Amino acid sequence: MHKHKYKYIGEYPKAGKFGEYGGQFVPEVLMHALKELEEAYILYKDNETFKAELDYYLWTFAGRPTPLYFCSRLSAKLGVKLYLKREDLVHGGAHKLNNALGQALLAKRMGKRRLIAETGAGQHGLATAIVGASFGLQTEIYMGKEDIERQRLNVFRMELMGAEVHPVGSGSKTLKDAINEAIRDWVTNVEDTHYLLGSVVGPHPYPMMVRDFQRVVGLETKRQVLEAEGRLPDALVACVGGGSNGIGLFYEFLDDEEVALYGIEAGGEGIASNRHSATLCAGSKGVLHGTYSYLLQDEDGQILPTHSVAPGLDYSGVGPEHAFLKDMGRVTYDIVTDGEALHAFELLCQYEGILPALESVHALAYAKKLVDERGMGKEDVVVVCLSGRGDKDVEIVEKALNEQNK
Ligand SMILES: *Cc1c(COP(=O)(O)O)cnc(C)c1O
């Protein structure tokens, strides 16, 4: 049998562990629900009817496969062959729907009639509202009060699709508090409710399952880049919040050692400012939301507040498989600051006519660093995951640019 260099390819992580990371650190009452979910996932993940149904929705509803686009003008400007994997063209405006569709179909098979989800920027809440409406499942979304203020338009979009949005006023009133509330709801309503978690975080089986539903990004990219270039790319770059678009892009390439992999975290106003969300680059090990991974905490283990100009990267935890990939050195994790991200945002608008999500431009900004700091040149092929589109961000960008120009 072919032996993979990366040991978690096609291999079921024992007890949900990637090395020392992952696991199930949850209250007793949730163990049963996680077991039920894990069993259902294992039953259906290789089931031909289930896979065909998921493909049907990915192709006819979500708009897959998404294009791999060669940026000719920006390539010339940056001095590298730049391709974008266009997840911004997925229905709903981000890669989130890939996972939401998979989990909603699974929830239906499990006989659940109600979906709950957490959301930060609102993109995952929107994806959940979309599948709730299209499959006729009652949908309730938990969202921090502060995020509701920042992302009003996404709240309204969710409500238009029939979802109920619950404001969360506890803690820092952001994503981590919304996850706490969603977990609390799940504990109470576990019989008829599926918790549709939005990234490769949380207790097992979520990190594995969400990764598998996002693998489609990397599978398509590999086929498309071989078609376009006749060879594998030199580097792949993705932004990392919880890490789902990143692991989705990377997974098919983990065994291809000639492909350098870069996961980019939100450097905010710089690591020294303490206003960032650079969990892997500046955090330490601990348990958050049911999983053992890197996180941003103080000496007493209290979760630290985070900051990023990109609402979807503003999370104090990160997926356990990324923690494992960091320690083994297969993926290089680095940061891009708010200012660098905003500059890349403007570049993509002006050179390619594409309005990107603020999260995604963290990855794009790194393409320039590959040239400036890592010696890549105009023959090198770099694929950046454009995880989402930027309509949701124009107000933030307008404000930030006005600040800069003062
Ligand atoms: C949610 C989001 C992210 C961050 O989530 P990951 O799980 O790290 O992928 C990145 N980009 C966009 C557009 C998002 O909506």
Short mmCIF file of C-alpha atoms and ligand atoms in Angstrom, two decimals:
data_model
loop_
_atom_site.label_atom_id
_atom_site.label_comp_id
_atom_site.label_asym_id
_atom_site.label_seq_id
_atom_site.Cartn_x
_atom_site.Cartn_y
_atom_site.Cartn_z
CA MET A 1 0.00 0.00 0.00
CA HIS A 2 1.18 3.52 -0.77
CA LYS A 3 2.49 5.11 2.39
CA HIS A 4 1.64 8.79 2.82
CA LYS A 5 4.29 11.13 4.13
CA TYR A 6 1.59 13.05 5.98
CA LYS A 7 0.07 10.52 8.32
CA TYR A 8 -3.46 11.91 8.52
CA ILE A 9 -4.23 11.44 4.82
CA GLY A 10 -7.11 9.01 4.44
CA GLU A 11 -6.45 8.02 8.03
CA TYR A 12 -9.05 8.42 10.71
CA PRO A 13 -7.48 10.44 13.57
CA LYS A 14 -7.63 8.21 16.66
CA ALA A 15 -9.75 9.81 19.41
CA GLY A 16 -9.85 12.84 17.14
CA LYS A 17 -6.20 13.66 17.78
CA PHE A 18 -3.69 15.21 15.42
CA GLY A 19 -0.57 14.39 17.40
CA GLU A 20 -1.24 15.94 20.78
CA TYR A 21 -3.87 18.35 19.40
CA GLY A 22 -7.64 18.05 19.04
CA GLY A 23 -9.76 15.74 21.15
CA GLN A 24 -13.13 16.26 22.83
CA PHE A 25 -13.04 18.55 25.86
CA VAL A 26 -16.80 18.93 26.35
CA PRO A 27 -19.40 18.45 29.10
CA GLU A 28 -20.72 14.92 29.54
CA VAL A 29 -24.11 15.75 27.94
CA LEU A 30 -22.46 16.57 24.62
CA MET A 31 -20.44 13.36 24.38
CA HIS A 32 -23.49 11.48 23.17
CA ALA A 33 -24.24 14.10 20.51
CA LEU A 34 -20.65 14.08 19.27
CA LYS A 35 -20.67 10.29 19.11
CA GLU A 36 -23.93 10.32 17.14
CA LEU A 37 -22.50 12.90 14.73
CA GLU A 38 -19.23 11.01 14.31
CA GLU A 39 -21.06 7.75 13.57
CA ALA A 40 -23.36 9.44 11.05
CA TYR A 41 -20.43 11.12 9.34
CA ILE A 42 -18.47 7.89 9.05
CA LEU A 43 -21.54 6.11 7.74
CA TYR A 44 -22.23 8.69 5.02
CA LYS A 45 -18.87 10.12 4.03
CA ASP A 46 -18.13 7.32 1.56
CA ASN A 47 -21.77 6.59 0.73
CA GLU A 48 -22.29 7.00 -3.03
CA THR A 49 -25.82 8.42 -2.75
CA PHE A 50 -24.76 10.96 -0.12
CA LYS A 51 -21.71 12.03 -2.15
CA ALA A 52 -23.79 12.33 -5.33
CA GLU A 53 -26.35 14.48 -3.52
CA LEU A 54 -23.65 16.75 -2.09
CA ASP A 55 -22.01 17.07 -5.52
CA TYR A 56 -25.37 17.93 -7.03
CA TYR A 57 -25.76 20.87 -4.65
CA LEU A 58 -22.12 21.94 -4.97
CA TRP A 59 -22.44 22.07 -8.76
CA THR A 60 -25.96 23.35 -9.35
CA PHE A 61 -26.50 25.51 -6.25
CA ALA A 62 -23.10 26.62 -4.92
CA GLY A 63 -21.60 27.20 -8.38
CA ARG A 64 -18.70 24.72 -8.26
CA PRO A 65 -16.19 24.15 -9.64
CA THR A 66 -14.91 27.67 -9.03
CA PRO A 67 -12.35 29.02 -11.55
CA LEU A 68 -8.61 29.20 -11.02
CA TYR A 69 -7.87 32.66 -12.41
CA PHE A 70 -4.51 33.86 -13.71
CA CYS A 71 -3.96 37.52 -12.70
CA SER A 72 -1.93 38.81 -15.65
CA ARG A 73 -1.63 42.44 -14.59
CA LEU A 74 -0.99 41.79 -10.92
CA SER A 75 1.50 39.04 -11.82
CA ALA A 76 3.51 41.55 -13.84
CA LYS A 77 3.33 44.07 -11.03
CA LEU A 78 4.38 41.62 -8.29
CA GLY A 79 6.94 39.64 -10.31
CA VAL A 80 5.45 36.17 -9.77
CA LYS A 81 2.88 34.01 -11.61
CA LEU A 82 -0.20 34.67 -9.51
CA TYR A 83 -3.34 32.54 -9.65
CA LEU A 84 -6.46 33.03 -7.54
CA LYS A 85 -8.73 30.17 -6.49
CA ARG A 86 -12.03 31.97 -6.79
CA GLU A 87 -13.98 30.90 -3.70
CA ASP A 88 -15.41 34.42 -3.73
CA LEU A 89 -17.65 33.17 -6.54
CA VAL A 90 -19.29 30.49 -4.40
CA HIS A 91 -22.96 31.28 -3.70
CA GLY A 92 -23.15 33.43 -0.57
CA GLY A 93 -19.78 35.01 -1.32
CA ALA A 94 -17.30 32.72 0.47
CA HIS A 95 -16.05 29.15 0.83
CA LYS A 96 -18.31 28.68 3.88
CA LEU A 97 -21.15 27.16 1.83
CA ASN A 98 -19.04 24.07 0.93
CA ASN A 99 -19.09 23.03 4.56
CA ALA A 100 -22.61 24.24 5.35
CA LEU A 101 -24.06 22.14 2.51
CA GLY A 102 -22.23 19.02 3.66
CA GLN A 103 -23.32 19.38 7.28
CA ALA A 104 -26.92 20.30 6.42
CA LEU A 105 -27.29 17.19 4.24
CA LEU A 106 -25.85 15.13 7.08
CA ALA A 107 -28.23 16.75 9.61
CA LYS A 108 -31.16 15.83 7.38
CA ARG A 109 -30.02 12.21 7.21
CA MET A 110 -29.77 12.25 11.01
CA GLY A 111 -33.40 13.38 11.25
CA LYS A 112 -32.60 16.80 12.75
CA ARG A 113 -35.13 19.57 12.06
CA ARG A 114 -33.25 22.51 13.51
CA LEU A 115 -29.85 24.10 12.75
CA ILE A 116 -27.90 26.36 15.04
CA ALA A 117 -24.63 28.12 14.24
CA GLU A 118 -22.24 30.75 15.49
CA THR A 119 -21.00 33.54 13.30
CA GLY A 120 -18.37 36.28 13.54
CA ALA A 121 -18.31 38.25 10.33
CA GLY A 122 -21.66 36.80 9.41
CA GLN A 123 -20.42 34.76 6.44
CA HIS A 124 -20.92 31.43 8.18
CA GLY A 125 -24.27 32.57 9.58
CA LEU A 126 -25.26 33.50 6.04
CA ALA A 127 -24.16 30.12 4.64
CA THR A 128 -26.16 28.38 7.38
CA ALA A 129 -29.22 30.56 6.70
CA ILE A 130 -28.91 29.67 3.01
CA VAL A 131 -28.90 25.90 3.62
CA GLY A 132 -31.62 26.27 6.27
CA ALA A 133 -33.89 27.93 3.71
CA SER A 134 -33.02 25.60 0.85
CA PHE A 135 -33.55 22.43 2.91
CA GLY A 136 -36.45 23.70 5.03
CA LEU A 137 -34.70 23.51 8.41
CA GLN A 138 -35.40 25.94 11.23
CA THR A 139 -32.26 28.07 11.63
CA GLU A 140 -30.99 30.13 14.56
CA ILE A 141 -27.70 32.02 14.56
CA TYR A 142 -25.67 33.28 17.52
CA MET A 143 -23.70 36.44 16.88
CA GLY A 144 -21.82 38.79 19.21
CA LYS A 145 -23.42 42.23 19.67
CA GLU A 146 -20.25 43.92 18.55
CA ASP A 147 -20.13 41.86 15.35
CA ILE A 148 -23.80 42.64 14.70
CA GLU A 149 -22.86 46.33 14.74
CA ARG A 150 -19.93 45.76 12.36
CA GLN A 151 -21.78 43.54 9.90
CA ARG A 152 -25.34 44.86 9.76
CA LEU A 153 -25.89 43.89 6.15
CA ASN A 154 -25.09 40.23 6.77
CA VAL A 155 -27.54 40.16 9.71
CA PHE A 156 -30.29 41.46 7.44
CA ARG A 157 -29.36 38.91 4.76
CA MET A 158 -29.71 36.08 7.28
CA GLU A 159 -33.07 37.40 8.43
CA LEU A 160 -34.30 37.69 4.84
CA MET A 161 -33.64 33.97 4.49
CA GLY A 162 -35.76 33.21 7.50
CA ALA A 163 -33.04 32.70 10.11
CA GLU A 164 -33.36 34.10 13.59
CA VAL A 165 -30.27 35.99 14.78
CA HIS A 166 -29.62 36.00 18.54
CA PRO A 167 -27.38 38.85 19.78
CA VAL A 168 -24.79 37.70 22.34
CA GLY A 169 -23.93 40.34 24.92
CA SER A 170 -21.56 38.37 27.15
CA GLY A 171 -17.75 38.57 27.24
CA SER A 172 -16.15 40.51 24.41
CA LYS A 173 -19.43 40.24 22.44
CA THR A 174 -17.67 38.60 19.50
CA LEU A 175 -17.19 35.18 17.92
CA LYS A 176 -15.87 33.25 20.91
CA ASP A 177 -18.88 34.34 22.99
CA ALA A 178 -21.24 33.38 20.17
CA ILE A 179 -19.67 29.88 20.13
CA ASN A 180 -20.21 29.59 23.90
CA GLU A 181 -23.91 30.42 23.45
CA ALA A 182 -24.32 28.01 20.54
CA ILE A 183 -22.77 25.22 22.62
CA ARG A 184 -25.17 26.09 25.47
CA ASP A 185 -28.15 25.85 23.10
CA TRP A 186 -26.90 22.52 21.76
CA VAL A 187 -26.62 21.06 25.26
CA THR A 188 -30.31 21.89 25.86
CA ASN A 189 -31.72 20.90 22.45
CA VAL A 190 -29.44 18.12 21.36
CA GLU A 191 -32.30 15.75 20.36
CA ASP A 192 -33.64 17.69 17.38
CA THR A 193 -30.79 20.13 16.74
CA HIS A 194 -27.58 19.99 14.71
CA TYR A 195 -24.82 22.43 15.60
CA LEU A 196 -23.42 23.50 12.24
CA LEU A 197 -19.92 24.64 13.23
CA GLY A 198 -18.25 26.91 10.69
CA SER A 199 -14.55 26.06 10.74
CA VAL A 200 -12.04 23.29 11.50
CA VAL A 201 -12.24 24.05 15.22
CA GLY A 202 -14.22 22.65 18.15
CA PRO A 203 -14.28 19.06 19.40
CA HIS A 204 -13.84 15.97 17.21
CA PRO A 205 -15.36 15.18 14.70
CA TYR A 206 -15.69 18.82 13.56
CA PRO A 207 -12.04 19.53 12.61
CA MET A 208 -11.90 16.37 10.48
CA MET A 209 -15.40 16.68 9.03
CA VAL A 210 -15.20 20.38 8.12
CA ARG A 211 -11.77 19.77 6.54
CA ASP A 212 -13.21 16.97 4.43
CA PHE A 213 -16.08 19.19 3.23
CA GLN A 214 -13.55 21.91 2.28
CA ARG A 215 -11.15 19.52 0.52
CA VAL A 216 -12.98 20.23 -2.71
CA VAL A 217 -11.05 23.54 -2.89
CA GLY A 218 -7.67 21.82 -3.09
CA LEU A 219 -8.88 18.93 -5.26
CA GLU A 220 -10.10 21.38 -7.91
CA THR A 221 -7.00 23.56 -7.57
CA LYS A 222 -4.66 20.63 -8.20
CA ARG A 223 -6.49 19.61 -11.36
CA GLN A 224 -6.75 23.22 -12.58
CA VAL A 225 -3.14 24.21 -11.97
CA LEU A 226 -1.87 21.04 -13.68
CA GLU A 227 -4.05 21.93 -16.65
CA ALA A 228 -2.85 25.55 -16.75
CA GLU A 229 0.85 25.07 -15.98
CA GLY A 230 1.54 21.39 -16.58
CA ARG A 231 3.10 21.15 -13.14
CA LEU A 232 2.42 21.65 -9.47
CA PRO A 233 2.59 25.20 -8.06
CA ASP A 234 5.61 26.43 -6.09
CA ALA A 235 3.51 27.85 -3.29
CA LEU A 236 -0.04 27.90 -1.96
CA VAL A 237 -1.20 30.71 0.30
CA ALA A 238 -4.38 30.94 2.39
CA CYS A 239 -5.55 33.12 5.26
CA VAL A 240 -6.14 31.36 8.57
CA GLY A 241 -8.90 32.30 10.99
CA GLY A 242 -10.13 28.96 12.28
CA GLY A 243 -8.37 27.45 9.29
CA SER A 244 -11.02 25.87 7.04
CA ASN A 245 -10.22 27.49 3.69
CA GLY A 246 -6.53 26.92 4.43
CA ILE A 247 -6.72 23.23 5.22
CA GLY A 248 -9.20 22.79 2.36
CA LEU A 249 -6.65 24.20 -0.08
CA PHE A 250 -3.59 22.51 1.45
CA TYR A 251 -4.82 19.01 2.08
CA GLU A 252 -4.34 17.52 -1.40
CA PHE A 253 -0.81 18.94 -1.50
CA LEU A 254 0.47 17.83 1.91
CA ASP A 255 2.40 14.93 0.38
CA ASP A 256 3.87 17.08 -2.42
CA GLU A 257 6.98 18.34 -0.68
CA GLU A 258 7.97 20.61 -3.57
CA VAL A 259 4.86 22.72 -2.90
CA ALA A 260 5.48 25.28 -0.14
CA LEU A 261 2.41 25.97 1.99
CA TYR A 262 1.75 29.26 3.78
CA GLY A 263 -1.01 29.97 6.30
CA ILE A 264 -1.43 33.67 7.02
CA GLU A 265 -2.85 34.97 10.26
CA ALA A 266 -4.16 38.44 11.05
CA GLY A 267 -1.28 40.52 12.39
CA GLY A 268 -3.68 43.40 13.16
CA GLU A 269 -1.65 46.36 14.36
CA GLY A 270 1.44 44.17 14.85
CA ILE A 271 2.33 41.43 17.35
CA ALA A 272 3.96 43.95 19.72
CA SER A 273 0.73 45.99 19.91
CA ASN A 274 -1.17 43.01 21.38
CA ARG A 275 -3.93 43.94 18.95
CA HIS A 276 -3.90 40.97 16.57
CA SER A 277 -5.38 37.49 16.01
CA ALA A 278 -2.11 35.64 15.37
CA THR A 279 -2.94 32.48 17.28
CA LEU A 280 -0.29 30.17 15.81
CA CYS A 281 2.40 32.84 15.47
CA ALA A 282 2.02 34.40 18.92
CA GLY A 283 -0.17 32.07 21.00
CA SER A 284 0.40 29.14 23.36
CA LYS A 285 -1.16 25.71 23.86
CA GLY A 286 -4.44 25.22 25.69
CA VAL A 287 -8.09 24.17 25.46
CA LEU A 288 -10.74 26.36 23.85
CA HIS A 289 -14.22 25.33 22.69
CA GLY A 290 -13.65 21.64 23.19
CA THR A 291 -10.30 21.26 21.46
CA TYR A 292 -6.61 21.34 22.42
CA SER A 293 -4.69 23.69 20.13
CA TYR A 294 -2.88 26.99 20.10
CA LEU A 295 -4.79 29.96 21.47
CA LEU A 296 -4.36 33.51 22.69
CA GLN A 297 -4.46 33.48 26.49
CA ASP A 298 -2.90 35.27 29.44
CA GLU A 299 -0.80 33.59 32.16
CA ASP A 300 -3.96 32.54 34.01
CA GLY A 301 -5.42 30.85 30.94
CA GLN A 302 -7.98 33.61 30.36
CA ILE A 303 -8.78 34.09 26.68
CA LEU A 304 -7.34 37.34 25.34
CA PRO A 305 -9.32 39.75 23.17
CA THR A 306 -8.37 39.71 19.49
CA HIS A 307 -8.28 42.27 16.75
CA SER A 308 -8.22 42.28 12.97
CA VAL A 309 -9.53 44.62 10.30
CA ALA A 310 -11.00 41.40 8.85
CA PRO A 311 -13.93 40.29 11.03
CA GLY A 312 -13.66 36.66 9.85
CA LEU A 313 -10.09 36.31 11.19
CA ASP A 314 -10.92 37.75 14.59
CA TYR A 315 -10.80 34.50 16.66
CA SER A 316 -8.55 33.56 19.60
CA GLY A 317 -8.34 29.87 18.66
CA VAL A 318 -7.28 27.87 15.60
CA GLY A 319 -7.91 24.37 14.25
CA PRO A 320 -5.89 21.56 15.90
CA GLU A 321 -4.65 20.14 12.60
CA HIS A 322 -2.99 23.48 11.85
CA ALA A 323 -1.27 23.29 15.24
CA PHE A 324 0.04 19.87 14.24
CA LEU A 325 1.16 21.06 10.79
CA LYS A 326 2.94 24.00 12.38
CA ASP A 327 4.88 21.82 14.81
CA MET A 328 5.88 19.35 12.08
CA GLY A 329 6.96 22.26 9.91
CA ARG A 330 4.94 21.25 6.84
CA VAL A 331 3.06 24.55 6.71
CA THR A 332 4.73 27.91 7.39
CA TYR A 333 2.56 30.28 9.39
CA ASP A 334 3.16 34.00 9.23
CA ILE A 335 1.29 37.26 9.66
CA VAL A 336 0.09 40.17 7.55
CA THR A 337 -0.95 43.41 9.25
CA ASP A 338 -4.15 45.43 8.77
CA GLY A 339 -2.22 48.00 6.74
CA GLU A 340 -0.64 45.43 4.42
CA ALA A 341 -4.02 43.77 3.93
CA LEU A 342 -5.68 47.07 3.01
CA HIS A 343 -2.95 47.78 0.48
CA ALA A 344 -3.49 44.37 -1.14
CA PHE A 345 -7.24 45.05 -1.16
CA GLU A 346 -6.71 48.19 -3.22
CA LEU A 347 -4.23 46.45 -5.53
CA LEU A 348 -6.65 43.66 -6.43
CA CYS A 349 -9.45 46.13 -7.11
CA GLN A 350 -7.27 48.33 -9.29
CA TYR A 351 -5.25 45.72 -11.18
CA GLU A 352 -7.80 42.93 -11.64
CA GLY A 353 -11.28 44.39 -11.11
CA ILE A 354 -11.98 42.00 -8.24
CA LEU A 355 -13.41 43.17 -4.91
CA PRO A 356 -11.96 40.75 -2.35
CA ALA A 357 -12.89 39.96 1.26
CA LEU A 358 -10.61 41.55 3.86
CA GLU A 359 -9.81 38.06 5.18
CA SER A 360 -8.62 36.84 1.77
CA VAL A 361 -6.34 39.80 1.10
CA HIS A 362 -4.18 38.70 4.03
CA ALA A 363 -3.17 35.77 1.82
CA LEU A 364 -2.83 37.98 -1.24
CA ALA A 365 -0.56 40.44 0.55
CA TYR A 366 1.76 37.53 1.33
CA ALA A 367 2.35 36.85 -2.38
CA LYS A 368 4.35 40.07 -2.43
CA LYS A 369 6.37 38.92 0.59
CA LEU A 370 7.19 35.68 -1.22
CA VAL A 371 8.96 37.82 -3.80
CA ASP A 372 10.50 40.36 -1.42
CA GLU A 373 11.44 38.06 1.45
CA ARG A 374 11.48 34.48 0.17
CA GLY A 375 13.18 34.89 -3.17
CA MET A 376 10.36 33.90 -5.51
CA GLY A 377 10.47 35.25 -9.04
CA LYS A 378 8.48 35.56 -12.24
CA GLU A 379 8.73 31.87 -13.18
CA ASP A 380 7.32 30.79 -9.81
CA VAL A 381 3.66 29.77 -9.66
CA VAL A 382 1.76 30.97 -6.60
CA VAL A 383 -1.87 30.09 -5.89
CA VAL A 384 -3.72 32.31 -3.44
CA CYS A 385 -7.08 31.23 -2.05
CA LEU A 386 -9.49 34.11 -2.55
CA SER A 387 -11.76 32.83 0.19
CA GLY A 388 -14.49 35.43 -0.21
CA ARG A 389 -15.77 38.57 -1.91
CA GLY A 390 -15.63 42.00 -0.38
CA ASP A 391 -19.11 43.49 -0.70
CA LYS A 392 -19.55 42.98 3.06
CA ASP A 393 -16.36 44.96 3.77
CA VAL A 394 -16.67 48.14 1.74
CA GLU A 395 -17.77 50.25 4.73
CA ILE A 396 -14.84 49.07 6.86
CA VAL A 397 -12.43 49.73 3.99
CA GLU A 398 -13.86 53.19 3.37
CA LYS A 399 -13.38 54.11 7.03
CA ALA A 400 -9.89 52.63 7.24
CA LEU A 401 -8.70 54.39 4.08
CA ASN A 402 -10.09 57.71 5.33
CA GLU A 403 -8.14 57.19 8.57
CA GLN A 404 -4.96 56.47 6.62
CA ASN A 405 -5.34 59.55 4.44
CA LYS A 406 -5.87 61.92 7.35
C1 LIG B 1 -14.80 32.94 7.65
C2 LIG B 1 -13.88 33.41 6.63
C3 LIG B 1 -12.49 33.16 6.72
C4 LIG B 1 -11.84 32.51 7.90
O1 LIG B 1 -12.26 31.20 8.17
P1 LIG B 1 -11.34 29.94 7.91
O2 LIG B 1 -12.05 28.86 8.66
O3 LIG B 1 -9.99 30.24 8.46
O4 LIG B 1 -11.32 29.71 6.46
C5 LIG B 1 -11.70 33.55 5.67
N1 LIG B 1 -12.21 34.20 4.60
C6 LIG B 1 -13.53 34.47 4.49
C7 LIG B 1 -14.02 35.18 3.28
C8 LIG B 1 -14.40 34.09 5.50
O5 LIG B 1 -15.70 34.36 5.37
#
